[in-house]
Structures are given as structure tokens and as C-alpha cells.
Amino acid sequence: MIDKNQETQRLVSANRILAREKVVDAFGHVSIRSPQNSGQYIMSRSRSPALVEFSDLMEFTMDGEAIDLQGRTTYGERMIHGGIYEARPEINAVVHNHCLAVLPFSLTGTPLKPAIHVAAVIGEEIPVWDIRDHFGETDMLVRTMEQARQMTTAMGSSSCLLMRGHGAVIAGRNLKEAVMIAVYLQVNAAVQTEAMKMGEPVYLSAGEIKLLTETQFSALAMDRAWEHFCTRAGVETN
Amino acid sequence: MIDKNQETQRLVSANRILAREKVVDAFGHVSIRSPQNSGQYIMSRSRSPALVEFSDLMEFTMDGEAIDLQGRTTYGERMIHGGIYEARPEINAVVHNHCLAVLPFSLTGTPLKPAIHVAAVIGEEIPVWDIRDHFGETDMLVRTMEQARQMTTAMGSSSCLLMRGHGAVIAGRNLKEAVMIAVYLQVNAAVQTEAMKMGEPVYLSAGEIKLLTETQFSALAMDRAWEHFCTRAGVETN
Amino acid sequence: MIDKNQETQRLVSANRILAREKVVDAFGHVSIRSPQNSGQYIMSRSRSPALVEFSDLMEFTMDGEAIDLQGRTTYGERMIHGGIYEARPEINAVVHNHCLAVLPFSLTGTPLKPAIHVAAVIGEEIPVWDIRDHFGETDMLVRTMEQARQMTTAMGSSSCLLMRGHGAVIAGRNLKEAVMIAVYLQVNAAVQTEAMKMGEPVYLSAGEIKLLTETQFSALAMDRAWEHFCTRAGVETN
Amino acid sequence: MIDKNQETQRLVSANRILAREKVVDAFGHVSIRSPQNSGQYIMSRSRSPALVEFSDLMEFTMDGEAIDLQGRTTYGERMIHGGIYEARPEINAVVHNHCLAVLPFSLTGTPLKPAIHVAAVIGEEIPVWDIRDHFGETDMLVRTMEQARQMTTAMGSSSCLLMRGHGAVIAGRNLKEAVMIAVYLQVNAAVQTEAMKMGEPVYLSAGEIKLLTETQFSALAMDRAWEHFCTRAGVETN
């Protein structure tokens, strides 16, 4: 049974927030590294994030084996999460989604780059990964640890990765940061899309990205945003 | 009187879902092949899908004759449904709509093609049919079985057909599949529209479409999406 | 006092519908020719259409004089309505709005033309009128009968007129038709805008427009749409 | 303690309105010059505008010092407000936001200019200010009075200023005017963005801007809009 603490309760909130902000639809998922056991992660059973409740949470080994399956259906792409937690000890929360504003970038090779200050947290470089380049024709889902590891390698130390024709992966040091990145990834994508039609946008400089990321991840900004997101999603601020 | 069973109750849900997901507005309709009689189909009386209740359902012969009219008004384009059921025994659910994201493709001949993995179910090729090519200047509605049969021929074995300046027809092996296709047809259209402004999008390959369609039509994906859609539409998951 | 009958109650509904469908925002207005006196028209006092109640309705002479002012504030542009009723006896309802999808056409001279079948009712030709061409630099509001008459002349027998940098005027034989035209004017504008970015859209032919207008204005289509609009706007279907 | 009067209660309403109209999201803020002391200004503690309540209001000196901090967290960019109030005695309300429709203009140097009549109030010229030009690489926030003064100089006597990759600043003679300008700044941006894709838009002339601004700031227009905005935001019209 999953321990009911601030981290796991926030994971339920994060599901609802990502749904409310249209970062996920029927598909997509979010996980945290287990606070009790850094070699495991926690995510919902296979369910639309908009509907996830505490009792839906399950624990998994890095390889995606359920600790206590209880006959439940699990997300087919949970390996994405294990692959990242395994390789990147600093990462404690992962989001996978298919949000609309981001997808055109994954299809055309147009670099998605931080242009607006609240989106500096998406990071200077966002690689695009195409499963077909490495595994040929598949159903495009990351189903095996081998695929997840290949994807994680392509992601490097980035906060975000785009998957061609599929969506995005977002990795955060903690859950609130992962949610913040996921939300503003799509905001930046929408603004950049329109700006590129007008001319060549000025992007944030490397120095601005560094300084802005500190600002955006400060308690001042994070607390304000988390209260805002929780209220909009109809969950208690936790 | 229409038998109240899972299939017919789902047909009411499908009406509400398609309205909630903006696949239909005041116009558009959805039907199923009758579970009791494969030579008949069931759809609502003429009413906005957002408002359809169980008591609105009616049964029709393949030729569009109401089994028990009771003085009710019927959809003027119900022939679309009969034409497809008559010619394609594998099809058990049909949606007709005018959704905004799809219409520009019907007007310009720009091929609408699956680019995002959840939309593989729309199929590799989506023909565009222009009633004017075959029947001259009309009010563009498919009003006769002759028109419906011509349209069905143009559709071939595709899941989707675009009608110039009018909308789309979606055919599914069952109702949930037809709803899934109709929802992701417009999502793919919106993403492809923006992607084409950035450059030449990479589309799904034939092999990917085949494998992805199996995945997307699996119980895992269908159940998750159906619960999501039903909850958003405010109907019981059935 | 305004007589409470189906026509006047529908006028309240029309205000709410146009607000719900984003045809109007804080500004814009809708009127009907008085059912009791064809030389007068009825519209709300100056108030956002979203908030209009029966008690807000007022009656005006063709010249825009309130029959019974009671100290209320009136719409500054009510002359638009009088100008049209005065010149066009077949018109019994008028909408004036600033809807976003339509405005770019008013700014660029790009012809807004019916491309989708539900929008045939907007008519084959939609003139663009620039108050500056006739009255020099003004606050762009149609404030005098002289301006209204000039505008009505430019409109001719069209159902719609665009005003440069300002909005649209819609004239209908009855209120339901005016609402239908106003709603689908913006839908057509949005679809045409995207289609033009893909290529040269196929527009409806003159013959199609004629036949489709009859279909769209039939009781079958009008009743379905009116029930749909009323329910969405939270008013009784009347 | 903040005096509860019409001005301060309207400030709470303005927070909710700007959130409802998507002018602000988790970030952004609005202030008024103190009605009791023209050398001070009033704004919320650091909180998402959607959630601001009366008890969140705080008073600041022109230099951004809280009169009565009570341990509360304050907006990091409150200097924007002090900088403007200090230099422009005619200004009594300031909005700072990051609204999406406006950002592309800040990134590309494309002039944002009033094209639609309700947006004349944004003013003939809207400067774009880049903090990097004056202060090098920063976290892009206006954190010091020196930065705020430089920004205010760049703004001149304009109603609006765009900040590169960041957002906008709006200054009004009173709170209702500032809200009106902020709302229609984004409406004009959205319309202009689409119009520019069709061709060269006709913009408002200098004479029209002057006359329209008087009209839009008249009691007739302001009262109608304020009631509309308050009702949509779920606050009492005050």
C-alpha cells in the first residue's frame, strides 16, 4: 500500500493539474520517485490523469514491475519513467504527454527553444527523438527498458525531450518543478509558433536561461503557481 | 421501441461525448447498426447531439425508413449511415460531423494524413468527396440512397471521408472505435495544420499506422479513453 | 411597456445566445422590428448582451428616439438598426457585433465568402464598408441616421456587412435567422482563415448558396439549432 | 490596514477580472495609487490574481517598501508600479502581465498597433523595451527602482509597453481604464496577428484613435464593460 504523505498526495494533485491545464488528455502520465525507496517509482494505474485518485497509485521497480499488482492495468509506457530515474539520480518526477502545441515541433524538426521568461525552465536545448531511427517501425510506444534507455540517452541532461509524432517527456528535480516545466513548455510552444510566423524571434540567452531558472524555481514563484494550479484543478493546495 | 441495452445506452453517451469534444455542434449525428437486426440501424430523431436522450432513439431500415416514426422529425442526412452499413458489413457505427479543424482540408485538397500516434486510427488515406462532381449543384446534403451509395464507393474501405465544404464521415467497427476516430481526426487535423506552417511534417509510416491502430484499439487504450470521455461529458461510464 | 410575447422573449434569448457563442462580448447588440408596429424596433437598453433581461427591453422609432426613455441609457449605435429597418421592409431582426474571427477580413479587404455549407446563409457577397470614406475621421461609431443610411446603402440586399476595423452587421427576416447567420458568419470566417493558409479554397457556388439557404432556414434545421443554442445559453427554448 | 472603500474593493475585482479574461495567469499583477496618499500604491501580496482577496492587499511606498509587511511575501516586480507612479502623476492604476497574444510582438519587433476600434485605447505607439539592452543578462525581472525608472523612460507617455520575451505593462488614469486597456490589448493583438497573415491591415488613424479613446472611456462604454467583466468574473459590480 502506498504511504499517504505530502509527496504522494501531491502526485494526485499533479494528475488533476496536468489535465486541467490541457497538458494531458485521456493519455499521458506523471510519476514521482518513491520518497521511501529511491529505487522505485510511484504512478497511477492506467487511467486518465483527470480521474486519478489516491487509491489508483501503484509502486514500480525501475524495470517497471508492479510491487503489488492486485490485478490492475498499468500504463503501457511506464518504462519511460524507469529509464529516466535509473540514469538520472537528480530527477524525482517525470511527466509524459501528447500536448497539442508541442507536437508540430516534433514533426518538423523546428527547434523548440525558450523565448519567454517563465519558460526558461524548459532548458536551452530540447532534443527530438525518433523511435524509428533506433527500433524501426513500431507502435511508437516506449514499451521496453531498452527503448527507454535509448530515449534517456538521447535526452541527456535536458529537462525536456520531444518524441516525433508522439509527444514530450519532462523531467524535474521534484514534482512541482516537473509540473511547472510541463505547463510552460506548451505555453512557450504556442507563443513561439505564432512569433515565428511574424519574423525571427529573439530567444532567451544562455545567461538569461540560467538566471531565470533560479527565479522560476524559487519558493516565491513555485508557491504562487502551485496554489494557482491547485485551485484551478479543484484540489486542495498541498 | 428501442431495446435498452449497453449498445443503445452507449449511443446516448456517444452523442454527448461528441458534443463535449466539439466534434459536432448543433448539427452532425451518430448511429449504430442495430444489435438485434443487422439490416437496421439506430440513431436519434433530429436533435442536437448535446441534447439527445434515450427516448430520442429511433430505428431505421437500410433505406432510411423509420420503423416506428411516431410523427417525429428525422435527420435529413440519415442516408449517409444506411449507405455505409449496407455496403460494409464490418462497420457497426457511423459518425457524421462538420468539425472546424477538418474543414480546411476539405476545401483545399490538402491531404489530411495521420501524423500523431494517437491518430493512426484515422487511417492511411482519407479521400475527399465532392457531391458536385456527381450530382451537380445541390444543397450539398446526402439526401438519397443514390448519393449515399456514391459517397460510400468513394470512401472505399477507409475509416474517414471528407466532404468538400461540408464535413466528415467516420466509420468504425464499433461505437467506441468510431468515437475515438472522430475525436482524434480533429486533433490530428489541428496539429497537422500548424506543423505544415513550420515545414514538411514527418507522417506516420504505413507500418506504424498498422501497429498503432492495434494499440489504440486495444482494451487498455479504449477503456481509458472511454472513461475519460464519459466523465467529461457528464454521463456514466458504460 | 414592452408586450411580453414569443418575439420579445426570444429577443432576450438571442442576447444570451450571441454572448454564449462569442458573437458579442461586452459590446454588440441585437434588435427586432416591433411585432405590433412595423415602424418601430425593440432592443435592450445599453447593457452587455450576456446580462440582458426582459425588463431591459425598450422600443424606438426608426430615428432612434426612445418611446419611453425612463432615464435609461441607450446603445450609442442603435441607428444601425433603424437605418436597416427603414430601408428594408423584409428585415425584422438585426445584429451588430465585433467578433474576432471576422475582424481580420474587415482590415485587409480579403473577401469573406461562404465556403462551408452551414454558412451559405451569410450570402454570396459581403461588402466591406469604411465610415472614413464617407465621413472622414470619426470615432467610427454609427451615431446618426445619415451614417446609418449610408451604411445601409452599402449593404444593399446582403445579409451581412463588414465595417472596417469595427465589426459586422447582420440582417435577418426573423430573429432566429439573424442569430443563425451571425453564428455561422464567424464559423465560416475561422474556417476560411485557416483554409486560405493551405491553398485556394473551393467556395460554395451561387446555386449551392441558394439551395443551401433554403435548407438551412427550414424548420428542420432552425428548430434543431435554436434548441441547441438556447440550452447552451441556459435559457428556455422558446 | 487598508481602508475598505470603492477603490480598494475594485482592486480585488480587477484581479479576478484580469484572471477570468486570461490577461494574467499564475503571474502578473495590478495596483492602484493609494486614494489616501498619492505617494503610495496598493497591490496584493504575492498571489495569483485569480485568488486575491481583500485581506491580501498591502500598501507600498514609491520605492516598493511595504508599509506594514506582517511577514507577507511581496511581488518581486512591484518596482514596475512604483516607477510609473513616481514619474507619471496622471496614472493611478498599473497592470503587468504575460498574456500570450501579446508576447509574439515582443519577440519579433513587429509593431503592435491599434487596428480595431475598441482597442484604440492601447494608444498610437507601443514601445518594446528590452532589459538586456540596459542591464545585460539578468533574470529579466524588473527588480530595482533603477530598472523601473529606465523602463518608465522607455514607456514615455504611452499607455502600454511591451517587454521583450516577458510581457506588457499597462498604465491607466484609473483602474477601470487600465483593465479596459489590458483586455483589449490582447484582443487587438490576436486580431492583428491573423490580419497580418492575410495582408496589410488598415490601422486606425491618429484622429480616429483620439476620438475613439474618448468614446471608449466614456461612462456609457466603461459602465457596460465593467458590469460585463464583473459578472463574468463572479464578483459584484462595484
Tab-separated table of C-alpha atoms in Angstrom, chain D residues 130-218:
chain	number	residue	atom	x	y	z
D	130	ASP	CA	14.497	45.006	-23.691
D	131	ILE	CA	16.038	44.921	-20.227
D	132	ARG	CA	19.146	43.283	-21.759
D	133	ASP	CA	19.941	46.457	-23.716
D	134	HIS	CA	20.405	48.355	-20.472
D	135	PHE	CA	21.261	45.846	-17.764
D	136	GLY	CA	22.858	42.945	-19.636
D	137	GLU	CA	21.946	39.362	-18.816
D	138	THR	CA	19.525	39.262	-15.892
D	139	ASP	CA	16.614	37.111	-14.790
D	140	MET	CA	14.608	39.667	-16.806
D	141	LEU	CA	12.519	40.746	-13.851
D	142	VAL	CA	12.285	44.431	-13.026
D	143	ARG	CA	13.650	44.174	-9.510
D	144	THR	CA	15.156	47.601	-8.780
D	145	MET	CA	13.933	51.154	-8.958
D	146	GLU	CA	16.795	51.860	-11.347
D	147	GLN	CA	15.407	49.275	-13.748
D	148	ALA	CA	11.860	50.502	-13.243
D	149	ARG	CA	12.886	54.072	-13.958
D	150	GLN	CA	14.681	53.066	-17.130
D	151	MET	CA	11.587	51.150	-18.226
D	152	THR	CA	9.336	54.094	-17.408
D	153	THR	CA	11.526	56.379	-19.507
D	154	ALA	CA	11.205	53.993	-22.447
D	155	MET	CA	7.446	53.935	-21.960
D	156	GLY	CA	7.195	57.722	-22.189
D	157	SER	CA	3.577	58.820	-22.143
D	158	SER	CA	2.279	55.601	-23.717
D	159	SER	CA	-0.494	53.522	-22.176
D	160	CYS	CA	1.295	50.268	-22.957
D	161	LEU	CA	4.827	48.948	-23.098
D	162	LEU	CA	5.953	45.532	-24.271
D	163	MET	CA	8.884	43.848	-22.522
D	164	ARG	CA	10.906	41.541	-24.779
D	165	GLY	CA	10.168	37.869	-24.025
D	166	HIS	CA	8.362	38.852	-20.897
D	167	GLY	CA	5.036	40.645	-21.247
D	168	ALA	CA	3.374	44.007	-21.043
D	169	VAL	CA	2.872	46.970	-18.736
D	170	ILE	CA	-0.380	48.926	-18.908
D	171	ALA	CA	-0.940	52.315	-17.272
D	172	GLY	CA	-4.357	53.918	-16.792
D	173	ARG	CA	-5.730	57.125	-15.342
D	174	ASN	CA	-7.929	54.912	-13.207
D	175	LEU	CA	-8.388	51.222	-12.555
D	176	LYS	CA	-11.302	50.630	-14.904
D	177	GLU	CA	-9.385	52.233	-17.742
D	178	ALA	CA	-6.319	50.113	-17.035
D	179	VAL	CA	-8.420	46.951	-17.081
D	180	MET	CA	-10.113	48.006	-20.314
D	181	ILE	CA	-6.757	48.696	-21.966
D	182	ALA	CA	-5.294	45.393	-20.755
D	183	VAL	CA	-8.232	43.373	-22.055
D	184	TYR	CA	-8.365	45.000	-25.476
D	185	LEU	CA	-4.589	44.996	-25.871
D	186	GLN	CA	-4.754	41.230	-26.177
D	187	VAL	CA	-7.859	41.296	-28.358
D	188	ASN	CA	-6.158	43.698	-30.771
D	189	ALA	CA	-3.013	41.557	-30.725
D	190	ALA	CA	-4.987	38.444	-31.652
D	191	VAL	CA	-6.878	40.157	-34.468
D	192	GLN	CA	-3.796	41.919	-35.831
D	193	THR	CA	-1.849	38.623	-35.786
D	194	GLU	CA	-4.397	36.941	-38.021
D	195	ALA	CA	-4.966	40.003	-40.209
D	196	MET	CA	-1.242	40.297	-40.946
D	197	LYS	CA	-1.313	36.760	-42.348
D	198	MET	CA	-3.959	37.848	-44.866
D	199	GLY	CA	-2.377	41.079	-45.997
D	200	GLU	CA	-1.513	44.571	-44.837
D	201	PRO	CA	-4.134	45.640	-42.295
D	202	VAL	CA	-5.586	49.146	-42.266
D	203	TYR	CA	-4.795	50.595	-38.845
D	204	LEU	CA	-6.730	53.267	-37.003
D	205	SER	CA	-5.645	56.778	-37.927
D	206	ALA	CA	-4.312	59.184	-35.308
D	207	GLY	CA	-7.551	61.136	-35.440
D	208	GLU	CA	-9.653	58.015	-35.026
D	209	ILE	CA	-7.542	56.896	-32.083
D	210	LYS	CA	-8.097	60.204	-30.344
D	211	LEU	CA	-11.862	60.261	-30.911
D	212	LEU	CA	-12.313	56.574	-30.163
D	213	THR	CA	-10.397	56.813	-26.909
D	214	GLU	CA	-12.838	59.438	-25.691
D	215	THR	CA	-15.745	57.235	-26.681
D	216	GLN	CA	-14.306	54.081	-25.152
D	217	PHE	CA	-13.513	55.883	-21.886
D	218	SER	CA	-16.983	57.454	-21.676
